[in-house]
Short mmCIF file of C-alpha atoms and ligand atoms in Angstrom, two decimals:
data_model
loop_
_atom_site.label_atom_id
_atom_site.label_comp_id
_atom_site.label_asym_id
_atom_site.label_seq_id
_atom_site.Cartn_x
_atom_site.Cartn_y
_atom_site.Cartn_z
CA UNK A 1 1.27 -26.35 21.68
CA UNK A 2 4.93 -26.14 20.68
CA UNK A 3 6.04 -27.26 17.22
CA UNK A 4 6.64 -30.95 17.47
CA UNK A 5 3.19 -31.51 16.94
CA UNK A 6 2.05 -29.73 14.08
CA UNK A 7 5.29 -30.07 12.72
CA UNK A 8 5.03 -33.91 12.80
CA UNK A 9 1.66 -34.05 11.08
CA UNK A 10 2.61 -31.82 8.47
CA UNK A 11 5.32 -34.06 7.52
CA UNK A 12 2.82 -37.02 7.67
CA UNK A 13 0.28 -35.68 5.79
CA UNK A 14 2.85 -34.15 2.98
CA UNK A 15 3.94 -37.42 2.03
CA UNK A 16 1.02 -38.65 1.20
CA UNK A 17 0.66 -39.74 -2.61
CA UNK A 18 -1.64 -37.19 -4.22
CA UNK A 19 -4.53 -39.91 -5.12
CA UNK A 20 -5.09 -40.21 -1.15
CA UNK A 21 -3.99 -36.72 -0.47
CA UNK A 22 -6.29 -34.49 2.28
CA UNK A 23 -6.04 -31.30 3.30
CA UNK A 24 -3.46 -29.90 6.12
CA UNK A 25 -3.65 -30.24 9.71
CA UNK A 26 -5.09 -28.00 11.88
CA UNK A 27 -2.30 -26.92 13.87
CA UNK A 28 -0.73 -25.41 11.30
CA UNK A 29 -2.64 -22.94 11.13
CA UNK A 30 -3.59 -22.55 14.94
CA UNK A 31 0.07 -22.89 16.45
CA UNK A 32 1.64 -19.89 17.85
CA UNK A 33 4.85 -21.92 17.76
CA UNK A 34 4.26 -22.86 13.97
CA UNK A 35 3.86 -18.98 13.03
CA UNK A 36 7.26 -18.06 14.24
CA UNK A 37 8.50 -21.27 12.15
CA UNK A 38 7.11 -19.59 9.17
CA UNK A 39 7.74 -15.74 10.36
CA UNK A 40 11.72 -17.16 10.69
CA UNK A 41 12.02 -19.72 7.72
CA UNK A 42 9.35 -18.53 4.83
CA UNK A 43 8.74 -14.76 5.84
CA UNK A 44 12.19 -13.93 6.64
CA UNK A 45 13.55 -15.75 3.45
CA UNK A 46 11.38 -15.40 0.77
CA UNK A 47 11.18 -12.59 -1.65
CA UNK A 48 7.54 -11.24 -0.56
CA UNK A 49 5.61 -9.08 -3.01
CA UNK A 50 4.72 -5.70 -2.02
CA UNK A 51 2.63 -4.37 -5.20
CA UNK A 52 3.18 -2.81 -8.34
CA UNK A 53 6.32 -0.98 -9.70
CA UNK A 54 3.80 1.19 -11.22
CA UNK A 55 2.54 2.27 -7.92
CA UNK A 56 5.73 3.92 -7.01
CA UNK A 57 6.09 5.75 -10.25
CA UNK A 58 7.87 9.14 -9.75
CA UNK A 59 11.12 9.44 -6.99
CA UNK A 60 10.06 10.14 -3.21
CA UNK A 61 6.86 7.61 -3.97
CA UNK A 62 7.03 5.08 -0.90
CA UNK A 63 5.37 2.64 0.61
CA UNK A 64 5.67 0.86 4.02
CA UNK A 65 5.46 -2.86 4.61
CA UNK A 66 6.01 -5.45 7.42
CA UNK A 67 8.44 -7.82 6.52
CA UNK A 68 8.59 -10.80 9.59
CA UNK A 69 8.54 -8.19 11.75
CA UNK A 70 11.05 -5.67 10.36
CA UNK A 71 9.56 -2.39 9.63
CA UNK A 72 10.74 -1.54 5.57
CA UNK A 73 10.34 1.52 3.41
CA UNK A 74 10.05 1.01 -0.08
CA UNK A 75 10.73 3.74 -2.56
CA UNK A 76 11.56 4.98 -5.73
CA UNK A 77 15.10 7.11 -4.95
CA UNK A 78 16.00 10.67 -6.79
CA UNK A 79 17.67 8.42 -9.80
CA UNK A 80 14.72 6.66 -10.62
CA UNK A 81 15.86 3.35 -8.80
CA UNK A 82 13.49 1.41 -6.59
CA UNK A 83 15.05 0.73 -3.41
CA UNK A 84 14.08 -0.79 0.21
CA UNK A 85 15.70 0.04 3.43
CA UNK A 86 15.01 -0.61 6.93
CA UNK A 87 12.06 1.90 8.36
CA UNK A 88 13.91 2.12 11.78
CA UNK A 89 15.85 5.19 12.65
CA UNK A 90 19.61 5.12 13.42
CA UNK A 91 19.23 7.63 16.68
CA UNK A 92 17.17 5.88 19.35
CA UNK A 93 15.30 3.24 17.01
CA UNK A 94 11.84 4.95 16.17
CA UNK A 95 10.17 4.11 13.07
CA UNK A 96 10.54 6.68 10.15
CA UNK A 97 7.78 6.47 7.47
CA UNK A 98 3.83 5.39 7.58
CA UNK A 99 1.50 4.32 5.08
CA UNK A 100 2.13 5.30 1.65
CA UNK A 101 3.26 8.94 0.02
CA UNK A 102 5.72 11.51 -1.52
CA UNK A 103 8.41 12.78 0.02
CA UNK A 104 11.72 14.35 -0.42
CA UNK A 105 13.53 13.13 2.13
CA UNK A 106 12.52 10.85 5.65
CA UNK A 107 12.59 12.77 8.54
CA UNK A 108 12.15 10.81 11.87
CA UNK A 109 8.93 11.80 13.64
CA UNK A 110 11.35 11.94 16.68
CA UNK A 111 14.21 14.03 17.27
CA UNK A 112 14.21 14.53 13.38
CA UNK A 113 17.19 13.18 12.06
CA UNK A 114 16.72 13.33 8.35
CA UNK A 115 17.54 10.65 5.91
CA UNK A 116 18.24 11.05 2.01
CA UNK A 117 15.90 8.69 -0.41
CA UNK A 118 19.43 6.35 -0.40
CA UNK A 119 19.19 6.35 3.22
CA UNK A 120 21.94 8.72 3.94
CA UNK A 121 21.86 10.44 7.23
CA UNK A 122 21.61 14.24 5.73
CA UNK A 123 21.36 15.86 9.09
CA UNK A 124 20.76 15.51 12.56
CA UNK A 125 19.60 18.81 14.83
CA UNK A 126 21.73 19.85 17.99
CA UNK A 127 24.61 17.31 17.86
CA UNK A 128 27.30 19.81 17.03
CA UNK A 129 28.31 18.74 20.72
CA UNK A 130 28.49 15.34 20.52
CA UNK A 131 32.14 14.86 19.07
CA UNK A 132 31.81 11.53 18.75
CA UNK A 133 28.95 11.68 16.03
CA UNK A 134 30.07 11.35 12.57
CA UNK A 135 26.71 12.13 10.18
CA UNK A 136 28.75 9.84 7.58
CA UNK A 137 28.85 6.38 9.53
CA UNK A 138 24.71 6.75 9.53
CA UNK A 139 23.00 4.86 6.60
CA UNK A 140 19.65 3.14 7.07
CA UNK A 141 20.42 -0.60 6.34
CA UNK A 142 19.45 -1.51 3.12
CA UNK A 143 16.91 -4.21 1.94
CA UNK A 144 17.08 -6.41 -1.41
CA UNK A 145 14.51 -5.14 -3.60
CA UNK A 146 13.97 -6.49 -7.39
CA UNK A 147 11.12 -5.18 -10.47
CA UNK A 148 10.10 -8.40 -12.41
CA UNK A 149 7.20 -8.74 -15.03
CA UNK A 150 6.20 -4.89 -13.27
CA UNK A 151 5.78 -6.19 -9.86
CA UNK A 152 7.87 -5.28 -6.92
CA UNK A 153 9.77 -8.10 -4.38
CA UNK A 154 11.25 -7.59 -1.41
CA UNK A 155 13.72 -10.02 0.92
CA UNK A 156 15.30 -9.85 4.25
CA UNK A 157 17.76 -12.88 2.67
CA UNK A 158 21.06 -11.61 1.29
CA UNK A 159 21.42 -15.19 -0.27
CA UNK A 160 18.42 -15.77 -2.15
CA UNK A 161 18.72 -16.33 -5.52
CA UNK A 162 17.13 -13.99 -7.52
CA UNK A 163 13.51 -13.61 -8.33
CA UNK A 164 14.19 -13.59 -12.08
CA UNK A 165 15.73 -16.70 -11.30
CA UNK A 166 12.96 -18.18 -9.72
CA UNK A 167 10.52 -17.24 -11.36
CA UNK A 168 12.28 -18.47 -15.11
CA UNK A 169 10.02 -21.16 -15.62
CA UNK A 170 6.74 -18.94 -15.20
CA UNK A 171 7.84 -16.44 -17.11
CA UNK A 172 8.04 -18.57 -20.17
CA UNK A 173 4.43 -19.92 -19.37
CA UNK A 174 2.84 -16.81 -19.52
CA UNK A 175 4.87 -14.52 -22.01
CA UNK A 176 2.09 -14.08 -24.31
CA UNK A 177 0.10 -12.10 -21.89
CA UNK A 178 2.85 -9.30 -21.31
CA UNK A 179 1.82 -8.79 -17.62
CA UNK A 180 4.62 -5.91 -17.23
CA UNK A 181 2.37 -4.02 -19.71
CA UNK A 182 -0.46 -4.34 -17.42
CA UNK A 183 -1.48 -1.10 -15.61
CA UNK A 184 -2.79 -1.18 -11.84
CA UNK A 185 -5.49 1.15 -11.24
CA UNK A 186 -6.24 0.69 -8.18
CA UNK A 187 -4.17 -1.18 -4.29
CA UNK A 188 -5.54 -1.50 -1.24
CA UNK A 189 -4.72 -3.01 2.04
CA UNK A 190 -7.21 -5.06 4.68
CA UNK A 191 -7.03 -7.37 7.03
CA UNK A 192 -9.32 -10.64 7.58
CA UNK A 193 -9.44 -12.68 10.55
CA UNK A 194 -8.24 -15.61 8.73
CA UNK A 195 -5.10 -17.56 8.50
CA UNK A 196 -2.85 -16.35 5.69
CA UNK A 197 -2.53 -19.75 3.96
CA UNK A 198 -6.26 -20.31 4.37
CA UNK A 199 -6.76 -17.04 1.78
CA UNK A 200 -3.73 -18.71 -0.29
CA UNK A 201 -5.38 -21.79 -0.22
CA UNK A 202 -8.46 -20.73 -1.37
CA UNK A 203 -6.95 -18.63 -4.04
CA UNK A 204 -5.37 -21.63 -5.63
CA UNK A 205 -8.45 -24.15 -5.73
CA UNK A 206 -11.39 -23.08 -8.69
CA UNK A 207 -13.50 -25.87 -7.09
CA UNK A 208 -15.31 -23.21 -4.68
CA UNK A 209 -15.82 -20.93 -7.79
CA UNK A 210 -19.54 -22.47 -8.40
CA UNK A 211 -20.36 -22.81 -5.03
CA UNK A 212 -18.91 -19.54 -2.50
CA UNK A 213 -19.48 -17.09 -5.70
CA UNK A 214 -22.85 -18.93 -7.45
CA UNK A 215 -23.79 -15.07 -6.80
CA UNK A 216 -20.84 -13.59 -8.73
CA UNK A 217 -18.32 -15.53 -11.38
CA UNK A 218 -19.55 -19.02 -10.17
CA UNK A 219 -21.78 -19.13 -12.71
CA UNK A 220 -19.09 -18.42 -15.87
CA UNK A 221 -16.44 -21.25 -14.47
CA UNK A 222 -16.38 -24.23 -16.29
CA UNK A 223 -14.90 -26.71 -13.71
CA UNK A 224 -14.70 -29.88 -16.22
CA UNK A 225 -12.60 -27.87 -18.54
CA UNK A 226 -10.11 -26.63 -15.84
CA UNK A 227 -6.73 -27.80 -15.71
CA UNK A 228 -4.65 -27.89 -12.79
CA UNK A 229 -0.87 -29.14 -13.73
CA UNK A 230 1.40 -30.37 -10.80
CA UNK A 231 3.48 -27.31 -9.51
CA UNK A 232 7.04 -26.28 -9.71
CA UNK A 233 9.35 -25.27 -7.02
CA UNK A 234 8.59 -21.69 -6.63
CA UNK A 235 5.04 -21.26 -7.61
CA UNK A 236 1.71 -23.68 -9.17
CA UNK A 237 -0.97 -22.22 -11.39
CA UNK A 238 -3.93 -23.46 -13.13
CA UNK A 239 -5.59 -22.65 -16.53
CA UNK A 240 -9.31 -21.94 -16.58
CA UNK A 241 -11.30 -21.04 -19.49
CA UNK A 242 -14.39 -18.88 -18.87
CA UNK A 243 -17.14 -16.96 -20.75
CA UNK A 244 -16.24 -13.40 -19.96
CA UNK A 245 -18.43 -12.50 -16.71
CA UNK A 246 -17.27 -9.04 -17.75
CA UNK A 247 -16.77 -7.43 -20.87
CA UNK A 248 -13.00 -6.87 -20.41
CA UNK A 249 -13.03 -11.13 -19.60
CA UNK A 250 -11.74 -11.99 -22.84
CA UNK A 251 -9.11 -10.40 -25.46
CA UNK A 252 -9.49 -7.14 -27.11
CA UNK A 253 -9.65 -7.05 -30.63
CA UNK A 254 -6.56 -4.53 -30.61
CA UNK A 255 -5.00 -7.62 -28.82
CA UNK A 256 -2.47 -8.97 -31.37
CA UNK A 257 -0.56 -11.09 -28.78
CA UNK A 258 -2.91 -13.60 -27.94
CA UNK A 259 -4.14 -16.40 -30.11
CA UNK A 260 -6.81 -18.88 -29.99
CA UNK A 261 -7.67 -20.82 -26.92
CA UNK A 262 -5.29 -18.24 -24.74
CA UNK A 263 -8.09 -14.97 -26.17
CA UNK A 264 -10.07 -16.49 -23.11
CA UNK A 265 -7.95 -18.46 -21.32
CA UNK A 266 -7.26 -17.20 -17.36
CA UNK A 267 -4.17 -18.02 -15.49
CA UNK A 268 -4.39 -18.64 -11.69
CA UNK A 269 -0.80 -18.27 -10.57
CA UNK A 270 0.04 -18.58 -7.29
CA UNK A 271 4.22 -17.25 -5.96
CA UNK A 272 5.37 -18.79 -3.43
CA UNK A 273 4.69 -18.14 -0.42
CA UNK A 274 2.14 -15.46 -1.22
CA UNK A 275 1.77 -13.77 -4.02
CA UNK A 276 -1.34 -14.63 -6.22
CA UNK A 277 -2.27 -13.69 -9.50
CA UNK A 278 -5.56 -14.15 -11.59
CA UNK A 279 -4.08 -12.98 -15.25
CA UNK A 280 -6.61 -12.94 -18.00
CA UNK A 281 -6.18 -11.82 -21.42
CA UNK A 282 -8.06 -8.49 -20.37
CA UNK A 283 -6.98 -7.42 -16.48
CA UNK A 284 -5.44 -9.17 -13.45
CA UNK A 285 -5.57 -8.89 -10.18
CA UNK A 286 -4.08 -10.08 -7.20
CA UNK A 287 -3.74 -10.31 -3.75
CA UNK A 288 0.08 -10.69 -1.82
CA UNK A 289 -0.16 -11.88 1.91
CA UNK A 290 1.50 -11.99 5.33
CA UNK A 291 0.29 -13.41 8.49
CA UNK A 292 -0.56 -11.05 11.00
CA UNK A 293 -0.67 -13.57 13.85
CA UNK A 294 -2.43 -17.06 13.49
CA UNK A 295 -5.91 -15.76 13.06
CA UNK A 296 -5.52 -12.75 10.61
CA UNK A 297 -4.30 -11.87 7.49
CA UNK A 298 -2.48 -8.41 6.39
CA UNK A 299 -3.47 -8.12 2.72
CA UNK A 300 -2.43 -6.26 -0.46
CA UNK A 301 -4.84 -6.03 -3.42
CA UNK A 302 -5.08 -4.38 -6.61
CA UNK A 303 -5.58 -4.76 -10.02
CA UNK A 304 -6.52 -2.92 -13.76
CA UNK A 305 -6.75 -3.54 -17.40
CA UNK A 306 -4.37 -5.03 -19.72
CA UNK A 307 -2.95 -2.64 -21.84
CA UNK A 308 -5.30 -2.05 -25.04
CA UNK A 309 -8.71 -2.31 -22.50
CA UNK A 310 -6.48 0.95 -20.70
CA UNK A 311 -5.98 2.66 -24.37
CA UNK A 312 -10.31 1.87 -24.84
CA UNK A 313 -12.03 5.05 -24.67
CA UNK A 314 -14.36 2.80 -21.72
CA UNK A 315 -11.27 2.51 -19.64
CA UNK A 316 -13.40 4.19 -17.01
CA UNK A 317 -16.22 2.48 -17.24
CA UNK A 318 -14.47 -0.76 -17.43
CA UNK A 319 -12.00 -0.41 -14.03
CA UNK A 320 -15.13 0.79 -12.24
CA UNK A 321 -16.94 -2.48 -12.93
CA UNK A 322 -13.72 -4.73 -12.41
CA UNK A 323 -13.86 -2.98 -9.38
CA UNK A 324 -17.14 -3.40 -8.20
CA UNK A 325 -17.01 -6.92 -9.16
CA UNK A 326 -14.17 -8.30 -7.52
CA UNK A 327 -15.12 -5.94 -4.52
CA UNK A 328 -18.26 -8.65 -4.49
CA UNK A 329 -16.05 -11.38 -5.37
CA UNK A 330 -14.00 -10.87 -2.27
CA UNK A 331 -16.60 -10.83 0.35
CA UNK A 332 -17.48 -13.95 -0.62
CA UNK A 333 -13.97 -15.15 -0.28
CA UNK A 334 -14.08 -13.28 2.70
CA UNK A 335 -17.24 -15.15 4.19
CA UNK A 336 -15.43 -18.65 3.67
CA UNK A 337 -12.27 -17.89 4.20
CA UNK A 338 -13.09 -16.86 7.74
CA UNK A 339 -15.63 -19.53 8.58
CA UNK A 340 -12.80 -22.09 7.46
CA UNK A 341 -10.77 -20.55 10.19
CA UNK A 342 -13.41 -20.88 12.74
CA UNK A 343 -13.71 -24.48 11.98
CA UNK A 344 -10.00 -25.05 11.90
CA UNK A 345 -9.95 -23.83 15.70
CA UNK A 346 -13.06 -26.72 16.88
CA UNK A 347 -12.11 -29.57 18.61
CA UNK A 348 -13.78 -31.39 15.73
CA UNK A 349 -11.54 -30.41 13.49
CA UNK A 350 -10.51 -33.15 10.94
CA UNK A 351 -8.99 -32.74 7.21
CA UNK A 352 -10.56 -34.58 4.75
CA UNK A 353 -9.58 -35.83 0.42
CA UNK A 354 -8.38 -32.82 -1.77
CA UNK A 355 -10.37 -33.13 -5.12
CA UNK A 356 -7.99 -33.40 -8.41
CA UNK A 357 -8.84 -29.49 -9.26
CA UNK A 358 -6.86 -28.99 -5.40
CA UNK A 359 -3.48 -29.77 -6.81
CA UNK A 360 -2.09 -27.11 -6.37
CA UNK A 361 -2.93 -27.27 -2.79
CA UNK A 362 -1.06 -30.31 -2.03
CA UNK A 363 1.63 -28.89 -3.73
CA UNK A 364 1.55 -25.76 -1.80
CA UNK A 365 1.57 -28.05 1.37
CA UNK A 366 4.74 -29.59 0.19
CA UNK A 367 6.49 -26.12 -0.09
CA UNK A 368 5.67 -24.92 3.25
CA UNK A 369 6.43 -28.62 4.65
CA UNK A 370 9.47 -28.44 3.12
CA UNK A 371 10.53 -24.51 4.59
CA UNK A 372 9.44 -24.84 8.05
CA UNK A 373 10.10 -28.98 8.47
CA UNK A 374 12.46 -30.03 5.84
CA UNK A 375 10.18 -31.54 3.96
CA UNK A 376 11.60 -33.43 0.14
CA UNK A 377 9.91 -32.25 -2.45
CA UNK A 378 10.32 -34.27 -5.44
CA UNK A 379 9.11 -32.99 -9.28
CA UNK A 380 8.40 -35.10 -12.18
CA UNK A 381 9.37 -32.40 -14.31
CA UNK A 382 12.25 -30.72 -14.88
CA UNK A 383 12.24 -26.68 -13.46
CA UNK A 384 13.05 -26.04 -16.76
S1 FES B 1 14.63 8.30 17.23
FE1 FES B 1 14.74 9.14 15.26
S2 FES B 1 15.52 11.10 15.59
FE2 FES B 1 15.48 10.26 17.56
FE1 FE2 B 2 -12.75 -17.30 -4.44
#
């Protein structure tokens, strides 16, 4: 299939009005040419999150990510600064760094040319010879990288404005909370054999809660009370108010930020393209995403407590059972997440109405309509 196609029904089924609105069209998320649209024109431009400042606490903590196909290391340099840089040595183009660690400098698994944390070239063995070779003109290309609210984005786009930026209008939303206060406990990484906006998808809609996890937090969601406001340019959310499935659901009592309605209330937030938060007055957690071909997902998720649950003497007790529950929560995310793939890839495939509590779905369509197609959005609302 080549990208006419999906491309053409994408735009066709974004402009529909929202009270006849249905979901996206299959080749979106089958197309091999429609990936390398979004690799190119959401991937390679958008500031992508790759976890926690938190995570990468003391200098020589890295990480590695996959950025649209460019190998990056992430760190925290000698000064204290977090920095990204290109994961590709400068001698005959291996990769550098794996995984996630310590380290005092990166030394190429090659030839062992050896990089400083700024991505100096401190040495290189055996080229006394080559007179030609000036250690100074090597520096491993470096990558925007930007803390907000505790959370680290990275983008191969030396335009983009920042995230700060982007992100103003959130941050005003959910101030009370003081997410940069909240402490991750725990990050992992997996991959399901789904397509990535499939998992965003679901992540934005509550309307599965009662049904894919009636075993789990289905129960505790109170869909008639849920309110899901159109979205703005770089992100939607949703409110929901629960009864705490857990006992860190709802504020503490040393919580002196939150008042009334918000001591319970949970905010869904999803960052364009791929960054999704559930913040609730006592933890978050969250999952960032990148597409890892059509039919899988690469996916980072962690969470932990907000900050007076972390100073309870049951911190323990209580990350172990956020744990354990949204361990449960996510195979069942898992399960549907997949089997909606499956059925995106039959012949029968067909999208049908979005239900008023999948706003921010259609609004999500709009965004990626209007990166890979050129799509209009229009908002009622000012950004601001
Ligand atoms: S490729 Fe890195 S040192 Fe040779
Ligand atoms: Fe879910």
């Amino acid at each position: 299939m080549g990208i006419i196609e999906p491309v053409a029904e994408l735009l066709r089924t974004a402009s529909r009005p929202f009270r006849d609105a249905v979901a996206m069209p299959p080749s979106v998320y089958t197309s091999e040419a429609f990936l390398a649209r979004e690799l190119e024109s959401i991937f390679g431009r958008e500031w992508i999150c790759v976890g926690r400042a938190s995570a990468l606490g003391k200098p020589g903590d890295y990480m590695t990510y996959d950025l649209a196909g460019q190998p990056v290391i992430v760190l925290r340099d000698r000064e204290g600064t977090l920095r990204a840089m290109s994961n590709v040595c400068l001698h005959r183009m291996s990769t550098l760094l794996e995984g996630s660690g310590n380290t005092r400098s990166i030394v190429c698994p090659y030839h062992a040319w050896t990089y400083n944390l700024d991505g100096t070239l401190r040495g290189a063995p055996l080229m006394k010879e080559t007179t030609g070779f000036c250690k100074e003109d090597y520096v491993l290309p470096q990558i925007r990288c930007e803390e907000w609210l505790g959370w680290i984005y990275i983008t191969l786009d030396p335009e983009r404005p920042s995230v700060a930026e982007q992100l103003r209008p959130l941050e005003g939303m959910i101030a009370q909370y003081g997410m940069e206060n909240y402490a991750e406990s725990f990050r992992e990484t997996h991959v399901w054999d789904t397509n990535w906006k499939v998992l965003a998808e679901n992540f934005m809609e509550s309307y599965h809660l009662p049904v894919c996890h009636h075993a789990t937090v289905g129960p505790h969601s109170r869909l008639e009370e849920m309110v899901c406001p159109p979205g703005l340019p770089a992100f939607n959310y949703h409110w929901i108010t629960k009864e705490a499935s857990l006992a860190i659901g709802n504020a503490h009592p040393d919580n002196m930020r939150l008042e009334g309605h918000w001591r319970k209330t949970t905010a869904l937030l999803a960052i364009y393209p791929s960054h999704l938060i559930t913040l609730t007055p006592g933890y978050f957690w969250y999952l960032s995403l990148h597409p890892k071909g059509t039919g899988q997902v690469h996916i980072t998720y962690g969470g932990g407590l907000s900050p007076e649950f972390m100073a309870d003497p049951k911190a323990g007790e209580y990350v172990s059972a956020l744990k354990a529950l949204l361990d449960e929560v996510n195979v069942e995310d898992r399960g549907c997440t997949e089997k909606v793939f499956k059925g995106l890839n039959a012949g029968a495939a067909k999208p049908g109405h979005l239900s008023y509590l999948e706003r921010p779905i259609y609004d999500f369509m709009q965004y990626v309509a209007e990166r890979t197609a050129g799509f209009d959005r229009q908002f009622a609302v000012a950004a601001e």
